[in-house]
Amino acid sequence: PQMAVKSTKAKKKPKQEVASFDHGPFGSGQCHLCHRTAAPSGIKSEKKSFSSWSGGGAEGKLVSPLKDLCTECHANKSVKSAYARDLWVHGPVSDGLCTVCHGPHQSRFKYMLLEEKTTDLCGRCHGKGFIAETEDHKQGQECTSCHNAHTGKDRFLLKKDFNEVY
């Protein structure tokens, strides 16, 4: 009978992808701006005063509902701001679902996007079907070359009608 020989080769660890972009509060260790933490309370920012969590509830939970959290700092992306400027709002934005498209902490991609190409990112919700069959979309350009990501003058969020500032 032959004896089994154990391999002395180390198993290769999966290659970790390097995040190139950090969300400001995450990158500077200010987790308490979004999460309940035991950080010092009463930390001030230019825009508002943030109070950290002092107990009651679970540490790590968000300090306010996701629907409101991102627009506390990114007010120009809020539904209220869009309506004040008579703009249409992209569905996920109107529901406060920023994390459908953006990483909340880090990303390898500009604007903290979850995908490098907007054709892949937008394609998650806007399936190939009818959209891909229109002449303008058959060219395979990035979605944001023609469309705004958050707001626009009409339901198609076209840049030719209104160019959103990121």
PDB file of C-alpha atoms in Angstrom:
ATOM      1  CA  PRO A   1       0.000   0.000   0.000  1.00  0.00           C
ATOM      2  CA  GLN A   2       1.127   3.500  -0.840  1.00  0.00           C
ATOM      3  CA  MET A   3       1.005   6.240   1.734  1.00  0.00           C
ATOM      4  CA  ALA A   4      -0.535   9.595   0.855  1.00  0.00           C
ATOM      5  CA  VAL A   5       2.019  12.365   0.620  1.00  0.00           C
ATOM      6  CA  LYS A   6       0.963  15.738   1.932  1.00  0.00           C
ATOM      7  CA  SER A   7       1.787  18.653  -0.292  1.00  0.00           C
ATOM      8  CA  THR A   8       4.057  21.228   1.282  1.00  0.00           C
ATOM      9  CA  LYS A   9       2.991  23.902  -1.192  1.00  0.00           C
ATOM     10  CA  ALA A  10       1.188  26.800   0.418  1.00  0.00           C
ATOM     11  CA  LYS A  11      -2.275  27.457  -0.913  1.00  0.00           C
ATOM     12  CA  LYS A  12      -2.466  30.623  -2.940  1.00  0.00           C
ATOM     13  CA  LYS A  13      -4.627  33.295  -1.389  1.00  0.00           C
ATOM     14  CA  PRO A  14      -7.084  35.007  -3.710  1.00  0.00           C
ATOM     15  CA  LYS A  15      -5.679  38.259  -5.022  1.00  0.00           C
ATOM     16  CA  GLN A  16      -7.238  41.190  -3.178  1.00  0.00           C
ATOM     17  CA  GLU A  17      -8.254  44.102  -5.324  1.00  0.00           C
ATOM     18  CA  VAL A  18      -6.937  47.447  -4.191  1.00  0.00           C
ATOM     19  CA  ALA A  19      -9.483  50.155  -3.510  1.00  0.00           C
ATOM     20  CA  SER A  20      -8.439  53.411  -5.113  1.00  0.00           C
ATOM     21  CA  PHE A  21     -11.184  55.652  -3.783  1.00  0.00           C
ATOM     22  CA  ASP A  22     -12.303  56.098  -0.183  1.00  0.00           C
ATOM     23  CA  HIS A  23     -15.475  57.767   0.990  1.00  0.00           C
ATOM     24  CA  GLY A  24     -14.280  60.832   2.929  1.00  0.00           C
ATOM     25  CA  PRO A  25     -15.520  59.882   6.404  1.00  0.00           C
ATOM     26  CA  PHE A  26     -14.381  56.271   5.997  1.00  0.00           C
ATOM     27  CA  GLY A  27     -10.954  57.246   4.719  1.00  0.00           C
ATOM     28  CA  SER A  28     -10.401  59.646   7.606  1.00  0.00           C
ATOM     29  CA  GLY A  29     -11.666  57.212  10.244  1.00  0.00           C
ATOM     30  CA  GLN A  30     -14.786  59.248  11.022  1.00  0.00           C
ATOM     31  CA  CYS A  31     -17.134  56.273  11.030  1.00  0.00           C
ATOM     32  CA  HIS A  32     -19.353  58.028  13.592  1.00  0.00           C
ATOM     33  CA  LEU A  33     -20.618  60.389  10.889  1.00  0.00           C
ATOM     34  CA  CYS A  34     -22.619  57.510   9.404  1.00  0.00           C
ATOM     35  CA  HIS A  35     -22.531  54.746  12.043  1.00  0.00           C
ATOM     36  CA  ARG A  36     -23.308  54.534  15.730  1.00  0.00           C
ATOM     37  CA  THR A  37     -19.941  54.269  17.415  1.00  0.00           C
ATOM     38  CA  ALA A  38     -18.286  54.976  20.713  1.00  0.00           C
ATOM     39  CA  ALA A  39     -16.388  57.924  19.155  1.00  0.00           C
ATOM     40  CA  PRO A  40     -16.218  61.261  20.991  1.00  0.00           C
ATOM     41  CA  SER A  41     -19.525  63.108  20.752  1.00  0.00           C
ATOM     42  CA  GLY A  42     -20.241  66.559  19.440  1.00  0.00           C
ATOM     43  CA  ILE A  43     -17.792  66.504  16.536  1.00  0.00           C
ATOM     44  CA  LYS A  44     -18.449  69.483  14.306  1.00  0.00           C
ATOM     45  CA  SER A  45     -18.308  69.820  10.559  1.00  0.00           C
ATOM     46  CA  GLU A  46     -18.797  72.931   8.457  1.00  0.00           C
ATOM     47  CA  LYS A  47     -22.341  71.936   7.582  1.00  0.00           C
ATOM     48  CA  LYS A  48     -23.717  70.501  10.828  1.00  0.00           C
ATOM     49  CA  SER A  49     -22.926  69.144  14.231  1.00  0.00           C
ATOM     50  CA  PHE A  50     -22.764  65.371  14.466  1.00  0.00           C
ATOM     51  CA  SER A  51     -23.341  63.597  17.732  1.00  0.00           C
ATOM     52  CA  SER A  52     -22.019  60.118  18.110  1.00  0.00           C
ATOM     53  CA  TRP A  53     -23.878  57.264  19.602  1.00  0.00           C
ATOM     54  CA  SER A  54     -24.014  57.121  23.363  1.00  0.00           C
ATOM     55  CA  GLY A  55     -25.836  53.850  23.787  1.00  0.00           C
ATOM     56  CA  GLY A  56     -29.227  52.304  23.136  1.00  0.00           C
ATOM     57  CA  GLY A  57     -29.349  50.192  19.996  1.00  0.00           C
ATOM     58  CA  ALA A  58     -26.633  48.353  18.164  1.00  0.00           C
ATOM     59  CA  GLU A  59     -23.204  49.830  17.580  1.00  0.00           C
ATOM     60  CA  GLY A  60     -22.450  49.936  13.851  1.00  0.00           C
ATOM     61  CA  LYS A  61     -25.998  50.706  12.770  1.00  0.00           C
ATOM     62  CA  LEU A  62     -26.557  53.828  10.695  1.00  0.00           C
ATOM     63  CA  VAL A  63     -27.172  57.093  12.561  1.00  0.00           C
ATOM     64  CA  SER A  64     -30.176  57.823  10.349  1.00  0.00           C
ATOM     65  CA  PRO A  65     -32.109  55.884   7.707  1.00  0.00           C
ATOM     66  CA  LEU A  66     -30.156  55.312   4.475  1.00  0.00           C
ATOM     67  CA  LYS A  67     -32.840  57.303   2.620  1.00  0.00           C
ATOM     68  CA  ASP A  68     -31.700  60.411   4.543  1.00  0.00           C
ATOM     69  CA  LEU A  69     -28.109  59.613   5.459  1.00  0.00           C
ATOM     70  CA  CYS A  70     -26.226  60.373   2.239  1.00  0.00           C
ATOM     71  CA  THR A  71     -28.082  63.605   1.523  1.00  0.00           C
ATOM     72  CA  GLU A  72     -27.213  64.978   4.968  1.00  0.00           C
ATOM     73  CA  CYS A  73     -23.814  65.772   3.414  1.00  0.00           C
ATOM     74  CA  HIS A  74     -24.620  65.446  -0.305  1.00  0.00           C
ATOM     75  CA  ALA A  75     -27.613  67.813  -0.216  1.00  0.00           C
ATOM     76  CA  ASN A  76     -27.350  68.612  -3.942  1.00  0.00           C
ATOM     77  CA  LYS A  77     -28.323  64.988  -4.654  1.00  0.00           C
ATOM     78  CA  SER A  78     -31.484  65.097  -2.542  1.00  0.00           C
ATOM     79  CA  VAL A  79     -35.020  64.853  -3.837  1.00  0.00           C
ATOM     80  CA  LYS A  80     -35.775  68.176  -2.128  1.00  0.00           C
ATOM     81  CA  SER A  81     -32.920  69.881  -4.009  1.00  0.00           C
ATOM     82  CA  ALA A  82     -33.999  68.332  -7.323  1.00  0.00           C
ATOM     83  CA  TYR A  83     -37.616  69.373  -6.908  1.00  0.00           C
ATOM     84  CA  ALA A  84     -36.559  72.917  -5.950  1.00  0.00           C
ATOM     85  CA  ARG A  85     -34.744  73.078  -9.304  1.00  0.00           C
ATOM     86  CA  ASP A  86     -37.702  71.490 -11.158  1.00  0.00           C
ATOM     87  CA  LEU A  87     -35.721  68.358 -12.025  1.00  0.00           C
ATOM     88  CA  TRP A  88     -36.646  64.721 -12.474  1.00  0.00           C
ATOM     89  CA  VAL A  89     -34.954  62.260 -10.122  1.00  0.00           C
ATOM     90  CA  HIS A  90     -33.479  58.841 -10.988  1.00  0.00           C
ATOM     91  CA  GLY A  91     -35.403  56.041  -9.239  1.00  0.00           C
ATOM     92  CA  PRO A  92     -32.738  54.835  -6.788  1.00  0.00           C
ATOM     93  CA  VAL A  93     -31.928  58.447  -5.869  1.00  0.00           C
ATOM     94  CA  SER A  94     -35.570  59.210  -5.154  1.00  0.00           C
ATOM     95  CA  ASP A  95     -35.700  56.202  -2.807  1.00  0.00           C
ATOM     96  CA  GLY A  96     -32.382  57.041  -1.130  1.00  0.00           C
ATOM     97  CA  LEU A  97     -30.756  53.862  -2.413  1.00  0.00           C
ATOM     98  CA  CYS A  98     -27.330  55.329  -3.122  1.00  0.00           C
ATOM     99  CA  THR A  99     -25.630  52.006  -2.384  1.00  0.00           C
ATOM    100  CA  VAL A 100     -27.291  50.422  -5.423  1.00  0.00           C
ATOM    101  CA  CYS A 101     -24.654  52.242  -7.504  1.00  0.00           C
ATOM    102  CA  HIS A 102     -22.058  53.498  -5.006  1.00  0.00           C
ATOM    103  CA  GLY A 103     -19.874  51.733  -2.459  1.00  0.00           C
ATOM    104  CA  PRO A 104     -20.397  53.333   0.956  1.00  0.00           C
ATOM    105  CA  HIS A 105     -16.791  52.845   2.104  1.00  0.00           C
ATOM    106  CA  GLN A 106     -14.352  52.145  -0.731  1.00  0.00           C
ATOM    107  CA  SER A 107     -14.289  51.420  -4.420  1.00  0.00           C
ATOM    108  CA  ARG A 108     -11.789  50.715  -7.148  1.00  0.00           C
ATOM    109  CA  PHE A 109     -13.744  53.070  -9.377  1.00  0.00           C
ATOM    110  CA  LYS A 110     -14.235  56.827  -9.655  1.00  0.00           C
ATOM    111  CA  TYR A 111     -17.244  58.250  -7.795  1.00  0.00           C
ATOM    112  CA  MET A 112     -17.201  55.138  -5.597  1.00  0.00           C
ATOM    113  CA  LEU A 113     -19.132  53.246  -8.293  1.00  0.00           C
ATOM    114  CA  LEU A 114     -19.652  49.494  -7.943  1.00  0.00           C
ATOM    115  CA  GLU A 115     -18.700  48.856 -11.561  1.00  0.00           C
ATOM    116  CA  GLU A 116     -16.086  50.467 -13.774  1.00  0.00           C
ATOM    117  CA  LYS A 117     -18.328  50.800 -16.809  1.00  0.00           C
ATOM    118  CA  THR A 118     -21.682  52.496 -16.518  1.00  0.00           C
ATOM    119  CA  THR A 119     -23.017  50.143 -19.188  1.00  0.00           C
ATOM    120  CA  ASP A 120     -22.472  47.307 -16.679  1.00  0.00           C
ATOM    121  CA  LEU A 121     -23.704  49.273 -13.666  1.00  0.00           C
ATOM    122  CA  CYS A 122     -26.825  50.673 -15.294  1.00  0.00           C
ATOM    123  CA  GLY A 123     -27.424  47.337 -17.020  1.00  0.00           C
ATOM    124  CA  ARG A 124     -28.072  45.775 -13.622  1.00  0.00           C
ATOM    125  CA  CYS A 125     -31.478  47.484 -13.557  1.00  0.00           C
ATOM    126  CA  HIS A 126     -31.940  48.738 -17.087  1.00  0.00           C
ATOM    127  CA  GLY A 127     -31.877  45.402 -18.879  1.00  0.00           C
ATOM    128  CA  LYS A 128     -30.797  44.928 -22.433  1.00  0.00           C
ATOM    129  CA  GLY A 129     -34.278  44.584 -23.971  1.00  0.00           C
ATOM    130  CA  PHE A 130     -35.867  47.753 -25.295  1.00  0.00           C
ATOM    131  CA  ILE A 131     -33.060  50.093 -24.225  1.00  0.00           C
ATOM    132  CA  ALA A 132     -30.339  48.194 -26.064  1.00  0.00           C
ATOM    133  CA  GLU A 133     -32.460  48.035 -29.204  1.00  0.00           C
ATOM    134  CA  THR A 134     -32.680  51.796 -29.724  1.00  0.00           C
ATOM    135  CA  GLU A 135     -30.208  53.200 -32.275  1.00  0.00           C
ATOM    136  CA  ASP A 136     -28.514  55.506 -29.769  1.00  0.00           C
ATOM    137  CA  HIS A 137     -27.737  52.600 -27.459  1.00  0.00           C
ATOM    138  CA  LYS A 138     -26.451  50.176 -30.095  1.00  0.00           C
ATOM    139  CA  GLN A 139     -23.165  52.101 -30.250  1.00  0.00           C
ATOM    140  CA  GLY A 140     -22.175  50.838 -26.793  1.00  0.00           C
ATOM    141  CA  GLN A 141     -21.173  54.221 -25.340  1.00  0.00           C
ATOM    142  CA  GLU A 142     -20.984  54.719 -21.591  1.00  0.00           C
ATOM    143  CA  CYS A 143     -24.432  55.629 -20.244  1.00  0.00           C
ATOM    144  CA  THR A 144     -23.136  58.783 -18.560  1.00  0.00           C
ATOM    145  CA  SER A 145     -21.856  60.151 -21.856  1.00  0.00           C
ATOM    146  CA  CYS A 146     -25.502  61.068 -22.610  1.00  0.00           C
ATOM    147  CA  HIS A 147     -27.375  60.634 -19.310  1.00  0.00           C
ATOM    148  CA  ASN A 148     -27.045  62.203 -15.869  1.00  0.00           C
ATOM    149  CA  ALA A 149     -26.876  59.702 -13.048  1.00  0.00           C
ATOM    150  CA  HIS A 150     -29.039  61.489 -10.495  1.00  0.00           C
ATOM    151  CA  THR A 151     -31.248  64.239 -11.940  1.00  0.00           C
ATOM    152  CA  GLY A 152     -32.368  65.724 -15.234  1.00  0.00           C
ATOM    153  CA  LYS A 153     -34.886  67.958 -16.980  1.00  0.00           C
ATOM    154  CA  ASP A 154     -36.943  64.984 -18.199  1.00  0.00           C
ATOM    155  CA  ARG A 155     -37.466  61.349 -17.326  1.00  0.00           C
ATOM    156  CA  PHE A 156     -34.555  60.303 -19.538  1.00  0.00           C
ATOM    157  CA  LEU A 157     -32.101  62.479 -17.557  1.00  0.00           C
ATOM    158  CA  LEU A 158     -30.382  63.627 -20.752  1.00  0.00           C
ATOM    159  CA  LYS A 159     -27.261  65.778 -20.420  1.00  0.00           C
ATOM    160  CA  LYS A 160     -28.125  67.792 -23.518  1.00  0.00           C
ATOM    161  CA  ASP A 161     -31.056  69.272 -21.575  1.00  0.00           C
ATOM    162  CA  PHE A 162     -29.320  69.621 -18.192  1.00  0.00           C
ATOM    163  CA  ASN A 163     -25.739  68.763 -17.285  1.00  0.00           C
ATOM    164  CA  GLU A 164     -25.541  67.565 -13.693  1.00  0.00           C
ATOM    165  CA  VAL A 165     -22.477  68.635 -11.716  1.00  0.00           C
ATOM    166  CA  TYR A 166     -20.847  65.782  -9.805  1.00  0.00           C
TER     167      TYR A 166
END
